[in-house]
Short mmCIF file of C-alpha atoms and ligand atoms in Angstrom, two decimals:
data_model
loop_
_atom_site.label_atom_id
_atom_site.label_comp_id
_atom_site.label_asym_id
_atom_site.label_seq_id
_atom_site.Cartn_x
_atom_site.Cartn_y
_atom_site.Cartn_z
CA MET A 1 -49.65 38.39 -18.21
CA ARG A 2 -47.68 41.09 -16.84
CA GLY A 3 -50.13 44.43 -17.37
CA ALA A 4 -50.07 48.19 -16.41
CA ALA A 5 -50.35 47.31 -12.70
CA ASP A 6 -46.99 45.59 -12.64
CA GLY A 7 -45.26 48.94 -13.20
CA ARG A 8 -46.74 50.10 -10.03
CA PRO A 9 -45.87 49.63 -6.51
CA LEU A 10 -47.33 46.39 -4.50
CA LEU A 11 -49.95 47.36 -1.87
CA VAL A 12 -49.88 46.29 1.49
CA ALA A 13 -53.21 47.00 2.92
CA GLY A 14 -54.73 46.40 6.44
CA ASN A 15 -57.89 45.79 7.44
CA TRP A 16 -58.88 46.34 11.16
CA LYS A 17 -62.10 44.64 10.86
CA MET A 18 -63.99 45.38 14.44
CA PHE A 19 -60.87 45.51 16.82
CA THR A 20 -59.20 48.38 18.09
CA ARG A 21 -60.16 51.24 20.36
CA ALA A 22 -59.83 54.68 19.63
CA ALA A 23 -56.31 54.75 21.48
CA THR A 24 -54.83 52.05 19.88
CA ALA A 25 -56.35 52.87 16.77
CA ALA A 26 -54.37 56.16 16.73
CA GLU A 27 -51.23 54.52 18.06
CA LEU A 28 -51.49 51.86 15.76
CA ALA A 29 -51.86 54.25 12.68
CA GLY A 30 -48.90 56.22 14.20
CA ALA A 31 -46.43 52.78 14.46
CA VAL A 32 -47.91 51.75 10.54
CA ALA A 33 -46.90 55.60 9.52
CA SER A 34 -43.36 55.07 10.82
CA ALA A 35 -43.06 51.71 9.10
CA ALA A 36 -44.48 52.84 5.89
CA ASP A 37 -41.80 55.67 5.79
CA ALA A 38 -39.24 52.91 6.25
CA ALA A 39 -40.62 51.18 3.37
CA PRO A 40 -40.96 53.95 0.20
CA GLY A 41 -40.97 50.93 -2.03
CA ALA A 42 -44.64 49.91 -0.96
CA ASP A 43 -47.77 51.71 -1.00
CA VAL A 44 -49.50 51.11 2.77
CA ALA A 45 -53.74 51.39 3.27
CA VAL A 46 -55.34 50.90 6.77
CA PHE A 47 -59.06 50.28 6.77
CA PRO A 48 -60.02 50.87 10.31
CA PRO A 49 -63.38 50.73 11.95
CA PHE A 50 -65.82 53.58 10.84
CA PRO A 51 -66.22 55.55 14.27
CA TYR A 52 -62.42 55.86 14.71
CA LEU A 53 -61.47 57.07 10.97
CA SER A 54 -61.61 60.94 11.77
CA GLY A 55 -59.20 59.93 14.45
CA VAL A 56 -56.81 57.69 12.47
CA ALA A 57 -56.75 60.56 9.62
CA ALA A 58 -55.69 62.51 12.51
CA ALA A 59 -52.69 60.28 13.41
CA LEU A 60 -51.83 59.65 9.60
CA ARG A 61 -51.80 63.45 8.75
CA GLY A 62 -48.54 64.35 6.09
CA SER A 63 -47.87 60.26 6.68
CA ARG A 64 -47.49 58.23 3.03
CA VAL A 65 -50.43 56.06 4.61
CA ALA A 66 -53.41 55.85 2.62
CA LEU A 67 -56.81 55.66 4.66
CA GLY A 68 -59.90 53.53 3.93
CA ALA A 69 -63.41 52.10 4.73
CA GLN A 70 -64.06 49.11 5.48
CA CYS A 71 -67.73 49.30 3.50
CA CYS A 72 -70.12 51.96 1.74
CA HIS A 73 -73.72 52.18 1.07
CA ASP A 74 -74.53 53.23 -2.28
CA ARG A 75 -76.74 56.00 -2.00
CA ALA A 76 -74.86 59.42 -1.18
CA GLU A 77 -77.34 59.77 1.86
CA GLY A 78 -80.97 59.55 2.91
CA ALA A 79 -82.94 57.56 5.23
CA HIS A 80 -80.51 54.55 5.97
CA THR A 81 -80.28 54.00 9.23
CA GLY A 82 -77.13 52.53 10.65
CA GLU A 83 -75.35 53.11 7.07
CA VAL A 84 -72.16 55.17 5.78
CA SER A 85 -71.91 56.54 2.82
CA ALA A 86 -68.64 56.71 0.25
CA GLU A 87 -69.03 60.24 0.47
CA MET A 88 -69.00 60.35 4.23
CA ALA A 89 -66.05 58.18 3.97
CA ALA A 90 -64.19 60.30 1.64
CA ASP A 91 -65.63 63.44 3.72
CA VAL A 92 -63.35 62.28 6.51
CA GLY A 93 -60.13 61.51 4.32
CA CYS A 94 -61.05 57.65 3.07
CA ARG A 95 -58.70 57.36 -0.06
CA MET A 96 -59.92 54.09 -0.40
CA VAL A 97 -63.34 51.52 0.48
CA LEU A 98 -63.12 47.79 1.11
CA CYS A 99 -66.58 46.47 -1.11
CA GLY A 100 -67.93 42.96 -0.61
CA HIS A 101 -65.45 41.30 1.96
CA SER A 102 -66.33 37.65 2.47
CA GLU A 103 -67.33 38.74 6.39
CA ARG A 104 -69.77 41.17 4.75
CA ARG A 105 -70.58 38.21 1.99
CA GLN A 106 -71.50 35.72 4.63
CA ALA A 107 -73.70 38.30 6.49
CA GLY A 108 -76.01 39.04 3.50
CA GLU A 109 -74.46 41.41 0.87
CA SER A 110 -75.26 39.84 -2.28
CA ASP A 111 -73.38 40.05 -5.72
CA GLU A 112 -75.75 42.65 -6.86
CA ALA A 113 -75.31 45.28 -4.05
CA VAL A 114 -71.36 45.40 -4.02
CA GLY A 115 -71.74 46.15 -7.41
CA LEU A 116 -73.62 49.03 -6.55
CA ARG A 117 -71.28 49.74 -3.82
CA VAL A 118 -68.31 49.51 -6.09
CA ARG A 119 -70.31 52.16 -8.29
CA ALA A 120 -70.53 54.32 -5.22
CA ALA A 121 -66.80 54.89 -4.30
CA LEU A 122 -66.08 55.76 -7.92
CA ARG A 123 -68.81 58.27 -7.90
CA ALA A 124 -67.39 59.72 -4.41
CA GLY A 125 -63.48 59.30 -5.76
CA LEU A 126 -62.70 56.89 -3.88
CA VAL A 127 -60.87 53.65 -4.87
CA PRO A 128 -63.09 50.76 -4.36
CA VAL A 129 -61.01 47.21 -2.91
CA LEU A 130 -62.85 44.81 -4.77
CA CYS A 131 -62.99 41.42 -2.61
CA VAL A 132 -63.90 38.36 -4.48
CA GLY A 133 -63.15 35.02 -3.20
CA GLU A 134 -64.64 31.09 -2.97
CA THR A 135 -64.96 28.81 -0.19
CA LEU A 136 -63.65 25.89 0.69
CA ALA A 137 -66.62 23.60 -0.61
CA GLU A 138 -66.83 25.97 -3.75
CA ARG A 139 -62.78 25.10 -4.33
CA GLU A 140 -63.48 21.65 -3.59
CA SER A 141 -66.15 20.49 -5.98
CA GLY A 142 -63.88 22.82 -9.64
CA ALA A 143 -66.12 25.54 -9.09
CA ALA A 144 -63.50 28.29 -7.62
CA ASP A 145 -62.78 29.77 -10.68
CA ARG A 146 -66.81 30.12 -12.01
CA VAL A 147 -67.59 31.93 -8.82
CA LEU A 148 -64.35 34.25 -8.90
CA GLU A 149 -65.25 35.44 -12.03
CA ARG A 150 -69.16 35.69 -10.97
CA GLN A 151 -67.80 38.10 -8.79
CA LEU A 152 -65.80 39.84 -10.36
CA LEU A 153 -68.07 40.91 -13.67
CA SER A 154 -70.99 41.80 -10.98
CA GLY A 155 -68.92 43.55 -8.85
CA THR A 156 -67.38 45.42 -12.34
CA HIS A 157 -70.79 45.71 -13.92
CA GLY A 158 -71.28 48.18 -16.23
CA LEU A 159 -68.06 50.27 -15.28
CA ALA A 160 -66.48 52.44 -18.24
CA ALA A 161 -62.67 51.51 -18.88
CA ASP A 162 -61.91 54.60 -17.21
CA GLU A 163 -63.65 53.66 -14.11
CA VAL A 164 -61.82 49.89 -14.46
CA ARG A 165 -58.90 51.33 -13.84
CA ARG A 166 -59.71 53.00 -10.45
CA VAL A 167 -60.47 49.78 -9.24
CA ASP A 168 -58.46 47.31 -6.91
CA VAL A 169 -59.20 43.85 -7.00
CA ALA A 170 -58.51 41.26 -3.18
CA TYR A 171 -58.41 37.39 -3.90
CA GLU A 172 -59.50 36.36 -0.79
CA PRO A 173 -60.55 32.71 -0.46
CA VAL A 174 -63.01 32.57 2.29
CA TRP A 175 -61.00 29.27 3.62
CA ALA A 176 -57.94 31.17 3.93
CA ILE A 177 -59.44 34.14 5.73
CA GLY A 178 -58.80 34.15 9.54
CA THR A 179 -58.12 30.47 9.67
CA GLY A 180 -53.86 30.42 9.86
CA ARG A 181 -54.63 28.81 6.40
CA THR A 182 -52.68 30.31 3.69
CA ALA A 183 -53.45 29.63 0.14
CA THR A 184 -50.17 28.14 -1.92
CA PRO A 185 -48.37 31.21 -3.88
CA GLU A 186 -49.08 28.10 -7.02
CA THR A 187 -53.19 28.40 -6.00
CA ALA A 188 -53.25 32.42 -5.60
CA VAL A 189 -51.17 32.64 -8.88
CA ALA A 190 -53.91 30.67 -10.60
CA ALA A 191 -56.74 32.82 -9.14
CA HIS A 192 -54.76 35.51 -9.90
CA ARG A 193 -54.72 34.80 -13.85
CA THR A 194 -58.33 34.20 -13.97
CA ILE A 195 -59.42 37.18 -12.40
CA ARG A 196 -56.75 39.24 -14.80
CA ALA A 197 -58.15 37.46 -17.61
CA ALA A 198 -61.74 37.58 -17.19
CA LEU A 199 -61.10 42.02 -16.90
CA VAL A 200 -59.11 41.74 -19.45
CA ARG A 201 -61.35 39.50 -22.15
CA THR A 202 -64.56 41.99 -20.59
CA PHE A 203 -62.84 45.55 -20.34
CA GLY A 204 -59.84 44.66 -23.11
CA ASP A 205 -56.90 47.13 -22.23
CA ALA A 206 -58.52 48.95 -19.01
CA GLY A 207 -58.95 44.93 -17.98
CA ALA A 208 -54.74 45.47 -17.32
CA PHE A 209 -54.59 48.09 -14.99
CA PRO A 210 -56.50 47.15 -11.48
CA ARG A 211 -54.03 45.90 -8.98
CA ILE A 212 -55.01 42.57 -7.54
CA LEU A 213 -53.96 41.65 -4.02
CA TYR A 214 -54.12 38.41 -2.47
CA GLY A 215 -55.31 37.99 1.17
CA GLY A 216 -55.59 35.24 3.77
CA SER A 217 -53.75 34.53 6.28
CA VAL A 218 -50.86 36.65 5.10
CA LYS A 219 -48.12 37.06 7.89
CA PRO A 220 -44.57 38.05 8.29
CA SER A 221 -43.43 34.42 7.50
CA ASN A 222 -45.19 33.74 4.09
CA ALA A 223 -45.31 37.60 2.83
CA GLU A 224 -42.51 38.22 0.96
CA GLU A 225 -42.92 34.96 -1.19
CA LEU A 226 -46.61 35.72 -1.66
CA MET A 227 -45.42 39.38 -3.09
CA ARG A 228 -42.82 37.75 -5.35
CA SER A 229 -45.21 35.44 -7.22
CA GLU A 230 -46.36 36.33 -10.83
CA GLY A 231 -49.56 38.49 -10.79
CA VAL A 232 -49.69 39.06 -6.87
CA GLN A 233 -49.49 43.06 -7.01
CA GLY A 234 -49.83 43.18 -3.02
CA VAL A 235 -51.69 41.82 0.33
CA LEU A 236 -54.87 42.49 2.33
CA VAL A 237 -53.82 41.57 5.57
CA GLY A 238 -56.72 41.03 8.78
CA GLY A 239 -55.66 39.09 11.59
CA ALA A 240 -51.48 40.08 11.39
CA SER A 241 -52.48 43.74 10.67
CA LEU A 242 -53.70 44.55 14.46
CA ASP A 243 -49.96 43.56 15.95
CA ALA A 244 -47.61 46.62 14.65
CA ALA A 245 -44.42 44.83 14.68
CA SER A 246 -46.07 42.44 11.99
CA PHE A 247 -47.87 44.17 9.92
CA ARG A 248 -43.99 46.43 9.81
CA ALA A 249 -42.57 42.92 8.69
CA ILE A 250 -45.00 42.74 6.31
CA ILE A 251 -44.57 46.22 4.71
CA LEU A 252 -40.98 45.40 4.63
CA ALA A 253 -41.37 42.36 2.74
CA GLY A 254 -43.70 44.72 0.20
CA ALA A 255 -40.94 47.00 -0.92
CA ALA A 256 -38.13 44.07 -0.71
CA ALA A 257 -40.27 41.84 -3.11
CA ARG A 258 -40.09 44.47 -5.82
CA SER A 259 -36.42 45.23 -4.83
C1 LIG B 301 -58.98 39.90 5.30
O1 LIG B 301 -59.58 40.66 6.72
O2 LIG B 301 -59.38 40.44 4.87
C2 LIG B 301 -58.42 39.15 5.95
C3 LIG B 301 -57.35 38.44 5.10
O3 LIG B 301 -57.55 38.41 7.35
P1 LIG B 301 -56.85 37.32 7.92
O4 LIG B 301 -55.47 38.30 7.36
O5 LIG B 301 -57.00 37.43 9.43
O6 LIG B 301 -57.11 35.94 7.23
#
């Protein structure tokens, strides 16, 4: 189905994971800013490691690129050594935050914890990018749709309609992340349909608003085809976002896909 999100630009987002150093992060941010200027038809975001957020915010000042954090705690502040709150991320210039990335789920983050982080992000005025995706075993056993719905519903549990409108979702099959194995457009389209249907069933008209991105071994050679696929409203890119030329090509593909 075509939803309200279809009228918005595609989002090309780069997850830098635990890579870069202060100098290379600022340099990469500069390159992303100039790529975004060359592709006004696409929205662009980057998610650097926490220590480099301020430096990247400075490098992005005045650009079209949104800054995001890779995670946030559910409390605004407190005795939580080693954690970073959504309010802190917002304070240094973030506009978005990844919630429930599979690398964090694999490290023990529960569905419930992801839901609390989504709410914390909204409380702080950030756009949460709720990441959902099945493992290979779950896909092969026919459980993929059930897993996606479970992660989606617990990630958005208790949200009001006006809150769910401010969420983005990333479908990231675990078997495609960092493996070089990309979902076929058909697989991505079917998963995006499942996600959209669950959103609309749960939130009515508001469920048509979240953008649904695809993530998993996106590269310049497959980005445009994926972003031209029905219901794919952008991409979340890991490895290829660390290479300025590759990420530029994916940003340009995002603008081309909507032209
Ligand atoms: C990711 O980290 O969200 C991701 C999709 O990684 P990659 O593009 O490297 O598969």
